[in-house]
PDB file of C-alpha atoms in Angstrom:
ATOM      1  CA  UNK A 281     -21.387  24.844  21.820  1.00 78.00           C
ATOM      2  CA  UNK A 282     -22.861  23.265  18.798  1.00 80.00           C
ATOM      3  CA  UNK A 283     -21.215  22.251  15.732  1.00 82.00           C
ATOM      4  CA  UNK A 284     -22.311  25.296  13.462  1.00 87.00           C
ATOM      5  CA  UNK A 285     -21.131  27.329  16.764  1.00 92.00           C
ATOM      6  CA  UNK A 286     -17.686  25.111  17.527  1.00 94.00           C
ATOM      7  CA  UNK A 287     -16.683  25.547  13.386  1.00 94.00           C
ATOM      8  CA  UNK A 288     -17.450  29.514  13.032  1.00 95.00           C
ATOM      9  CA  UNK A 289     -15.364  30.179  16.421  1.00 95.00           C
ATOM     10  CA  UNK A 290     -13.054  28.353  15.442  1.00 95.00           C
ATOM     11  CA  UNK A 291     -12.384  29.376  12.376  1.00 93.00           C
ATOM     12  CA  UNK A 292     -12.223  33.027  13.677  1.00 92.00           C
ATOM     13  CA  UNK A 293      -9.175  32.657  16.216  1.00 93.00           C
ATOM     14  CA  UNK A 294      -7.564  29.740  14.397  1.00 94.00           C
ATOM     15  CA  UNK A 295      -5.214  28.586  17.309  1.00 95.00           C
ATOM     16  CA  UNK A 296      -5.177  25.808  19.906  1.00 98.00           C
ATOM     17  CA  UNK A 297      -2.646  26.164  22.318  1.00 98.00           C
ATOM     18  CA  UNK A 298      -2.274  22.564  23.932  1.00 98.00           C
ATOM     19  CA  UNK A 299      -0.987  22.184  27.583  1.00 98.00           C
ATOM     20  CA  UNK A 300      -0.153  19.034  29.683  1.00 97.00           C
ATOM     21  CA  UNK A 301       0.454  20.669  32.791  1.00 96.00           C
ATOM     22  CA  UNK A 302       3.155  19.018  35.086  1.00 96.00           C
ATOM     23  CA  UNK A 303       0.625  20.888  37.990  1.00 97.00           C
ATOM     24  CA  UNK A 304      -2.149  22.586  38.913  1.00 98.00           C
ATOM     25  CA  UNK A 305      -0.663  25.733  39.398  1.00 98.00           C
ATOM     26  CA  UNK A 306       1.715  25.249  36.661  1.00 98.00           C
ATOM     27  CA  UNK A 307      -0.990  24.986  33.955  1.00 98.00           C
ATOM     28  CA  UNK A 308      -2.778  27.943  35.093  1.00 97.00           C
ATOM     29  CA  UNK A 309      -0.319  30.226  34.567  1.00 98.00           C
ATOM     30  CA  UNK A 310       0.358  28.490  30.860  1.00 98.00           C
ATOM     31  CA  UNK A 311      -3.064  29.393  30.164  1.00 97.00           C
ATOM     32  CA  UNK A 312      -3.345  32.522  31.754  1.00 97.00           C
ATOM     33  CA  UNK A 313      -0.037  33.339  30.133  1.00 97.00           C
ATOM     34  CA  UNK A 314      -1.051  32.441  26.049  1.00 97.00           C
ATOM     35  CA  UNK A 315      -4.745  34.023  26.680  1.00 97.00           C
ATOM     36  CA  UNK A 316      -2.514  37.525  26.818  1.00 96.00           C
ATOM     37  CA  UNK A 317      -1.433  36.798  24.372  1.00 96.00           C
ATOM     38  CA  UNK A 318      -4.023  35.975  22.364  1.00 95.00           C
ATOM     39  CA  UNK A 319      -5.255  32.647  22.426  1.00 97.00           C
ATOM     40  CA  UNK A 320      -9.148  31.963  22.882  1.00 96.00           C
ATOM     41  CA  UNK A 321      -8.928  27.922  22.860  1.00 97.00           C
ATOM     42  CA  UNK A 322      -7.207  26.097  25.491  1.00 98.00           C
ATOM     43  CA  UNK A 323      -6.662  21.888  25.575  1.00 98.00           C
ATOM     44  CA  UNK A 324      -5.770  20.257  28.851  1.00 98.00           C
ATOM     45  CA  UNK A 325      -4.495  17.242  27.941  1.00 98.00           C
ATOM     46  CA  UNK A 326      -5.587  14.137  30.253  1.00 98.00           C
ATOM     47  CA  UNK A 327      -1.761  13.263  30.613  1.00 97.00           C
ATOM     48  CA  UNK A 328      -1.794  16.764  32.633  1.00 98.00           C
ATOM     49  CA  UNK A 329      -1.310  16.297  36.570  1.00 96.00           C
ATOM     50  CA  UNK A 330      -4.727  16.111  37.860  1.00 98.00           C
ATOM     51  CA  UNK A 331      -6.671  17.158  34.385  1.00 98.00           C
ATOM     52  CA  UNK A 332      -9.847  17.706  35.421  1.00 98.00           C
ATOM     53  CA  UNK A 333      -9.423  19.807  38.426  1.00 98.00           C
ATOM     54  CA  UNK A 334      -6.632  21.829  36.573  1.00 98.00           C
ATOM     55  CA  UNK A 335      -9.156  22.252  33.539  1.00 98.00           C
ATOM     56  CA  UNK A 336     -11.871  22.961  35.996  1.00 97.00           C
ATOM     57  CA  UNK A 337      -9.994  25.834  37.766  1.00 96.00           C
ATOM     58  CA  UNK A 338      -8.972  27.580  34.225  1.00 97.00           C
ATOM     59  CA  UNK A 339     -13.219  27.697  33.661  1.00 96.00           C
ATOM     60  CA  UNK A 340     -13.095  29.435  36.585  1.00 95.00           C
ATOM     61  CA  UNK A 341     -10.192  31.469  36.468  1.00 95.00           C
ATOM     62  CA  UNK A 342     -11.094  32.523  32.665  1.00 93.00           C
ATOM     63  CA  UNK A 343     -14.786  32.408  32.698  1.00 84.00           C
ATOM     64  CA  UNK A 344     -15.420  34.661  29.638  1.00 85.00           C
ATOM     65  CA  UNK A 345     -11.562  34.784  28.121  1.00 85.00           C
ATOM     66  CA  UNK A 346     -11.329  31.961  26.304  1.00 94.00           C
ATOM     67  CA  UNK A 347     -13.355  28.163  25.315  1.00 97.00           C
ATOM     68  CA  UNK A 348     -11.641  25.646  27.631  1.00 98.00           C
ATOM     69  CA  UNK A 349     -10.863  21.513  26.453  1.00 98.00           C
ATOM     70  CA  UNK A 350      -9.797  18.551  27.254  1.00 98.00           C
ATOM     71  CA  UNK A 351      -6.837  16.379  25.067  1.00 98.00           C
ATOM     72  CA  UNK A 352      -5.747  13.186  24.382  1.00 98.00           C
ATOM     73  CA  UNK A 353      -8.761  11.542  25.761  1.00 98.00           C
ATOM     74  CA  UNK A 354      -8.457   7.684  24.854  1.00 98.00           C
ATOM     75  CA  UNK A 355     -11.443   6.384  27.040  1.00 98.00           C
ATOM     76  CA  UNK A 356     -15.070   6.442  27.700  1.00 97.00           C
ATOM     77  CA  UNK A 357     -13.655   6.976  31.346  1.00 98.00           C
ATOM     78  CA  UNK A 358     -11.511  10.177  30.537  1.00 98.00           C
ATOM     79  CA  UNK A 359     -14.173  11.619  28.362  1.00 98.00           C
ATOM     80  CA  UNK A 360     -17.192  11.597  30.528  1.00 98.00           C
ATOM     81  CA  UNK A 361     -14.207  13.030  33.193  1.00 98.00           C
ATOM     82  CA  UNK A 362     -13.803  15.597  30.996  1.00 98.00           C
ATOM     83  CA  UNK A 363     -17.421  16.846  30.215  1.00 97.00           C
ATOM     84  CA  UNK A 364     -18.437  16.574  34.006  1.00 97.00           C
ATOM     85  CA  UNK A 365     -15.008  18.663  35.008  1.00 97.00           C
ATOM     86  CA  UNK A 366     -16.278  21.574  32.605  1.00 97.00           C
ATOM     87  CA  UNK A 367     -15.083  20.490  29.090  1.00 97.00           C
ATOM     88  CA  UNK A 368     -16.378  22.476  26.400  1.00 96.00           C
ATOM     89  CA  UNK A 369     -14.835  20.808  23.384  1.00 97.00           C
ATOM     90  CA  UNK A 370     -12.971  17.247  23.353  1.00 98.00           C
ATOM     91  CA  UNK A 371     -10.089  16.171  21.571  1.00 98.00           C
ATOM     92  CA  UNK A 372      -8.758  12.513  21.051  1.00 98.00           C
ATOM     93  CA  UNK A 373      -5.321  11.181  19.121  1.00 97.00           C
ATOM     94  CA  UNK A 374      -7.689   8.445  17.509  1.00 97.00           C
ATOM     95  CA  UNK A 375     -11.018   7.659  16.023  1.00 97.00           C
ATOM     96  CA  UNK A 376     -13.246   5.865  18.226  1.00 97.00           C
ATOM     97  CA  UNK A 377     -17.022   5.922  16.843  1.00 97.00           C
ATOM     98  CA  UNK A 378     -18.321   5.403  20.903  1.00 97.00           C
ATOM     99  CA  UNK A 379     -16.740   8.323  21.947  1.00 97.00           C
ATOM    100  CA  UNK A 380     -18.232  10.174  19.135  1.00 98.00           C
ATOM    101  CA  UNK A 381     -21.512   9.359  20.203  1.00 97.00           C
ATOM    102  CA  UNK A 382     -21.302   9.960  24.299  1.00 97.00           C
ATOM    103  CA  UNK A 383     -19.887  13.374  23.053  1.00 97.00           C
ATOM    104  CA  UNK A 384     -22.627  14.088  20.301  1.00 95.00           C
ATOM    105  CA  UNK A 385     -25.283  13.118  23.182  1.00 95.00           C
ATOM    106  CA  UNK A 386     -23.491  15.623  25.556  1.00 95.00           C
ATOM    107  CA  UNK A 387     -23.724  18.706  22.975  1.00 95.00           C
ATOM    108  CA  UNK A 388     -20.120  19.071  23.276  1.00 97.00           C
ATOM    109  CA  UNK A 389     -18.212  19.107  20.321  1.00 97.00           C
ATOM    110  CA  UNK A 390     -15.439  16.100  19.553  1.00 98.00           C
ATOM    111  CA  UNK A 391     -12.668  16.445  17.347  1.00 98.00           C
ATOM    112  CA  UNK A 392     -10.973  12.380  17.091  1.00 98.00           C
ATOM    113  CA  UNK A 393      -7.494  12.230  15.759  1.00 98.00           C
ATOM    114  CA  UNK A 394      -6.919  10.750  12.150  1.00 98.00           C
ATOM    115  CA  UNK A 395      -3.720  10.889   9.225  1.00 97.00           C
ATOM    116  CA  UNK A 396      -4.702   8.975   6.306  1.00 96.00           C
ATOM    117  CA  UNK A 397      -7.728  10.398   3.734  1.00 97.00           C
ATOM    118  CA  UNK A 398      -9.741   6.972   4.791  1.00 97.00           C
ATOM    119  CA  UNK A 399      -9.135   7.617   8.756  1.00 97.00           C
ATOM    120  CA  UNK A 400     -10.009  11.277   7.817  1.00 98.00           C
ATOM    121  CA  UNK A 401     -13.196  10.154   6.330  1.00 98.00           C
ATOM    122  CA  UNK A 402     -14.295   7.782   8.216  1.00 97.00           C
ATOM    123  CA  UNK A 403     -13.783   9.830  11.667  1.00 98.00           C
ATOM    124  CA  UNK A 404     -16.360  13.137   9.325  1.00 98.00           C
ATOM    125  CA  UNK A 405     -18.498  10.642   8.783  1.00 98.00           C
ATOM    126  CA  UNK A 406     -19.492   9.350  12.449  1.00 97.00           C
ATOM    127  CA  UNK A 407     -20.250  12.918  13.753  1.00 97.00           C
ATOM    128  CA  UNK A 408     -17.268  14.479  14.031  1.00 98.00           C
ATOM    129  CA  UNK A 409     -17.259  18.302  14.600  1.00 97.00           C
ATOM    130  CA  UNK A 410     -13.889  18.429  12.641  1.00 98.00           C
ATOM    131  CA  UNK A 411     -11.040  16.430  12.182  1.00 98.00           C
ATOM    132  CA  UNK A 412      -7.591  16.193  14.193  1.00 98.00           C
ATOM    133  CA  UNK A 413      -4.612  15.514  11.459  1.00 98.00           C
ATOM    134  CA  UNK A 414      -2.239  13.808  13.748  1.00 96.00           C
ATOM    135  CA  UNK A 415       0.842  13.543  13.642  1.00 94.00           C
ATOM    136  CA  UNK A 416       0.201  16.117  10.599  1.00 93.00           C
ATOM    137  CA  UNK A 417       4.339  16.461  10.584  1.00 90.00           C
ATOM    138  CA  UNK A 418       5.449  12.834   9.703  1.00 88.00           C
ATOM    139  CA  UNK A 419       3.321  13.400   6.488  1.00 90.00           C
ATOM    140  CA  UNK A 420       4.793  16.294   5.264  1.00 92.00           C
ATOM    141  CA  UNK A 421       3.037  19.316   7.486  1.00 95.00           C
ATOM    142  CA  UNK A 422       1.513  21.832   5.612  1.00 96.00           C
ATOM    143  CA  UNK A 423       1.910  20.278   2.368  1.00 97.00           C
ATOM    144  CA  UNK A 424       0.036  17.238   3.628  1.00 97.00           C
ATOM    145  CA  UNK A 425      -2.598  19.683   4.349  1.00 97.00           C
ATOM    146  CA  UNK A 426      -2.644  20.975   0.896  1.00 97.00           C
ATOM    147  CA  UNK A 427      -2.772  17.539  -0.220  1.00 96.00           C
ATOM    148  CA  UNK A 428      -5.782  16.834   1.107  1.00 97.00           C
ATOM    149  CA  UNK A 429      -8.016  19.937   0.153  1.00 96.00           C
ATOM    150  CA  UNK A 430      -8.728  18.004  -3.325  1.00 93.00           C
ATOM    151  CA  UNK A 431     -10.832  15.661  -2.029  1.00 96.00           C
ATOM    152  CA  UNK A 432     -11.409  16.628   1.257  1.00 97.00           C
ATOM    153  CA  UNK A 433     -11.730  20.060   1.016  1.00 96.00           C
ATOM    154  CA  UNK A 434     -15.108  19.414   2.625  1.00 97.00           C
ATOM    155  CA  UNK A 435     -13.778  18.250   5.802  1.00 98.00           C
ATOM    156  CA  UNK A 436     -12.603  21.173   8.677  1.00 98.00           C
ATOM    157  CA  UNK A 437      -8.754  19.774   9.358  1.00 98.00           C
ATOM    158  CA  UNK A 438      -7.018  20.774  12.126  1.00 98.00           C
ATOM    159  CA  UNK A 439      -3.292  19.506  12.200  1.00 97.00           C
ATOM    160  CA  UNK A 440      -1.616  18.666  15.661  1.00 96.00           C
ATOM    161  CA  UNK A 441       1.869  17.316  16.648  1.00 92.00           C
ATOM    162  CA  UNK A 442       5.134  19.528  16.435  1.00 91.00           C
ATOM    163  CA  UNK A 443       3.688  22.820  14.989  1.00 93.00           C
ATOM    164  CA  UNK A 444       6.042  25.094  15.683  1.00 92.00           C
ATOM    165  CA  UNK A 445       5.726  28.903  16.192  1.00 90.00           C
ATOM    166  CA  UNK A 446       7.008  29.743  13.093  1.00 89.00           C
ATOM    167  CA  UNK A 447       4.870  27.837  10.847  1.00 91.00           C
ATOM    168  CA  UNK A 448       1.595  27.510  12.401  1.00 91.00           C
ATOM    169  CA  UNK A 449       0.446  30.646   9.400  1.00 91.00           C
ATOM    170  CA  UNK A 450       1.485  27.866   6.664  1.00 93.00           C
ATOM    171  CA  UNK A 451      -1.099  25.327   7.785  1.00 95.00           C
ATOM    172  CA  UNK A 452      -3.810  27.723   7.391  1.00 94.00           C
ATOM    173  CA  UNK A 453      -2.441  28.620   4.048  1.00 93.00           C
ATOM    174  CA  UNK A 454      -2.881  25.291   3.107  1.00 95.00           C
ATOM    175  CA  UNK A 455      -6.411  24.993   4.063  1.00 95.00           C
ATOM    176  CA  UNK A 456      -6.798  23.972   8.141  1.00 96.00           C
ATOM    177  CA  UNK A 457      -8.922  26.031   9.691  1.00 96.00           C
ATOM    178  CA  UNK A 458      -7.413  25.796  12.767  1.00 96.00           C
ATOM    179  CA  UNK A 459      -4.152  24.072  14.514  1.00 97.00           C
ATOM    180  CA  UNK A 460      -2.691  22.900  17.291  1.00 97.00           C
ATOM    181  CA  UNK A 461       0.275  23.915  18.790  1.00 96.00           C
ATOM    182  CA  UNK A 462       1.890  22.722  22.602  1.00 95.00           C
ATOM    183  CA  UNK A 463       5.848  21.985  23.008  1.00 94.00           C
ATOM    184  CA  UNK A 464       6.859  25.085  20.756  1.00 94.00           C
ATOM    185  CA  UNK A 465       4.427  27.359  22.156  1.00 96.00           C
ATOM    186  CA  UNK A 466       5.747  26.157  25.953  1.00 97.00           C
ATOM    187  CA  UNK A 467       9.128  25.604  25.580  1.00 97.00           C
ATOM    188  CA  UNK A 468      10.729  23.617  28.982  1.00 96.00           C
ATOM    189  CA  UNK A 469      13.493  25.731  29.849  1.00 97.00           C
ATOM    190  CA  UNK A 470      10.624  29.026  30.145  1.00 98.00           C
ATOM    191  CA  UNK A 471       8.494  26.823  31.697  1.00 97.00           C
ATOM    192  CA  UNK A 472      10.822  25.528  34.492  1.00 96.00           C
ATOM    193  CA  UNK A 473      11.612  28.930  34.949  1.00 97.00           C
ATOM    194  CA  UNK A 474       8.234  30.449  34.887  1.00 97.00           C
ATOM    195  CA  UNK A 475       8.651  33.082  32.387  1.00 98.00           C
ATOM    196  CA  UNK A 476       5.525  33.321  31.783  1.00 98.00           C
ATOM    197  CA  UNK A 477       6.132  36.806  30.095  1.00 98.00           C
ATOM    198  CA  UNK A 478       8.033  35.155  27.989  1.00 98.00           C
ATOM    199  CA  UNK A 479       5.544  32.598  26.336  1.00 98.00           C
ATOM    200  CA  UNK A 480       2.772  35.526  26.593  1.00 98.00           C
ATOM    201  CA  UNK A 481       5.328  37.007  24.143  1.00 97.00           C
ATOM    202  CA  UNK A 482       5.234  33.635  21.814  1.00 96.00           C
ATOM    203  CA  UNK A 483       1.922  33.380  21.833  1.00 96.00           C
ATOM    204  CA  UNK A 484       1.388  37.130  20.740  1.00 95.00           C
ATOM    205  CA  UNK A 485       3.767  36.663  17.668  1.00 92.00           C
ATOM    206  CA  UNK A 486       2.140  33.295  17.084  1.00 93.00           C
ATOM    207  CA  UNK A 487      -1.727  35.003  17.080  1.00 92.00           C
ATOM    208  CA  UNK A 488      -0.380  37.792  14.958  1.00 89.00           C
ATOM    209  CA  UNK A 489       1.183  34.920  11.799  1.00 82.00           C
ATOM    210  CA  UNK A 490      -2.151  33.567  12.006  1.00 85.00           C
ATOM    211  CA  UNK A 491      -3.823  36.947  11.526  1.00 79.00           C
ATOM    212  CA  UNK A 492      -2.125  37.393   8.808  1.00 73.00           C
ATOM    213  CA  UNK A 493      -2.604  33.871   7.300  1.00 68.00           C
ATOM    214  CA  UNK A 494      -6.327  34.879   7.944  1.00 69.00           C
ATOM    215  CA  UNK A 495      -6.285  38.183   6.142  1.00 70.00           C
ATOM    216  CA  UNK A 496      -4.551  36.102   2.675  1.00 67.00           C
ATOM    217  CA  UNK A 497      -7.118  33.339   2.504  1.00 63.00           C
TER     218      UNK A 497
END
């Protein structure tokens, strides 16, 4: 997926939902679970129990359901893990201009973590495919996002880090074209228990604010 291809998709379903999967099996059934309910991207984070055979199995399982990534990726190590396990896109919580370039060289597209408008910057500038706002919340969420569409406006945000269900819709208000959302979208106590029906459930109403979002802008 090129860059071009990475930005229109994603700006047509709009939602990440991130998973760090205490197992295999576990994070399966996350996935399976939000793709009924609507999702189309998926991030395995690398602090997931074994990431890249749990991301490789949900290419399997969900061939032609949904684009499958990896997370929090802080290495040379974990990203060329990643992109030989199946990655298709590959997020990091940072900026690192060497992981940029193994992922530009790969074809795959990266998406490095950054908060301030020079981080921001600096991260568009070395070939990223768009730009993780993270943690997006400690600045002041959506209104952060706002903020930035002055003099960024340029730049494809997407915010990260305690989205909730609730107010994913407002970040796209404010001019992300995409965000991130794990602990709200998988909360413990329905994970534990495997209601998987459950989160299916979150993610629909989730997938259905963001619509809607969509349909304003």
């Amino acid at each position: 997926m090129d860059q071009v291809t990475w930005l229109a998709t994603v700006k047509q379903h709009r939602a990440i939902a991130v998973i760090r999967a205490p197992s295999i099996a576990t994070g399966l059934a996350m996935a399976q679970a939000v793709v009924a309910g609507g999702f189309r991207f998926i991030e395995v984070t690398w602090t997931s129990d074994c990431p890249a055979e749990c991301l490789h199995q949900m290419r399997t399982a969900l061939p032609s359901s949904c684009w499958v990534g990896a997370g929090t990726l802080l290495s040379k190590d974990a990203l060329n893990d990643a992109i030989a396990a199946g990655a298709q896109f590959c997020f990091s919580p940072h900026t690192d201009q060497a992981l940029i370039a193994i992922a530009q060289r790969q074809g795959i597209p990266v998406i490095p973590g950054a908060l301030t408008p020079t981080e921001i910057t600096l991260a568009w500038q070395s070939g990223a495919s768009s730009v993780k706002v993270f943690p997006c919340q400690a600045l002041g969420g959506p209104a952060y996002i706002r903020h930035l569409q002055g003099p960024l406006g340029h730049i494809p945000l997407i915010p990260t880090g305690g989205i909730t269900v609730e107010e994913g819709h407002n970040f796209i208000d404010a001019g992300a074209i995409a965000v991130g959302i794990a602990s709200s979208l998988f909360p413990k106590n329905l994970v534990l228990t495997e209601d998987w029906h459950a989160i299916e459930k979150r993610a629909y109403a989730f997938t259905q604010h963001l619509n809607s979002a969509i349909s304003r802008i």
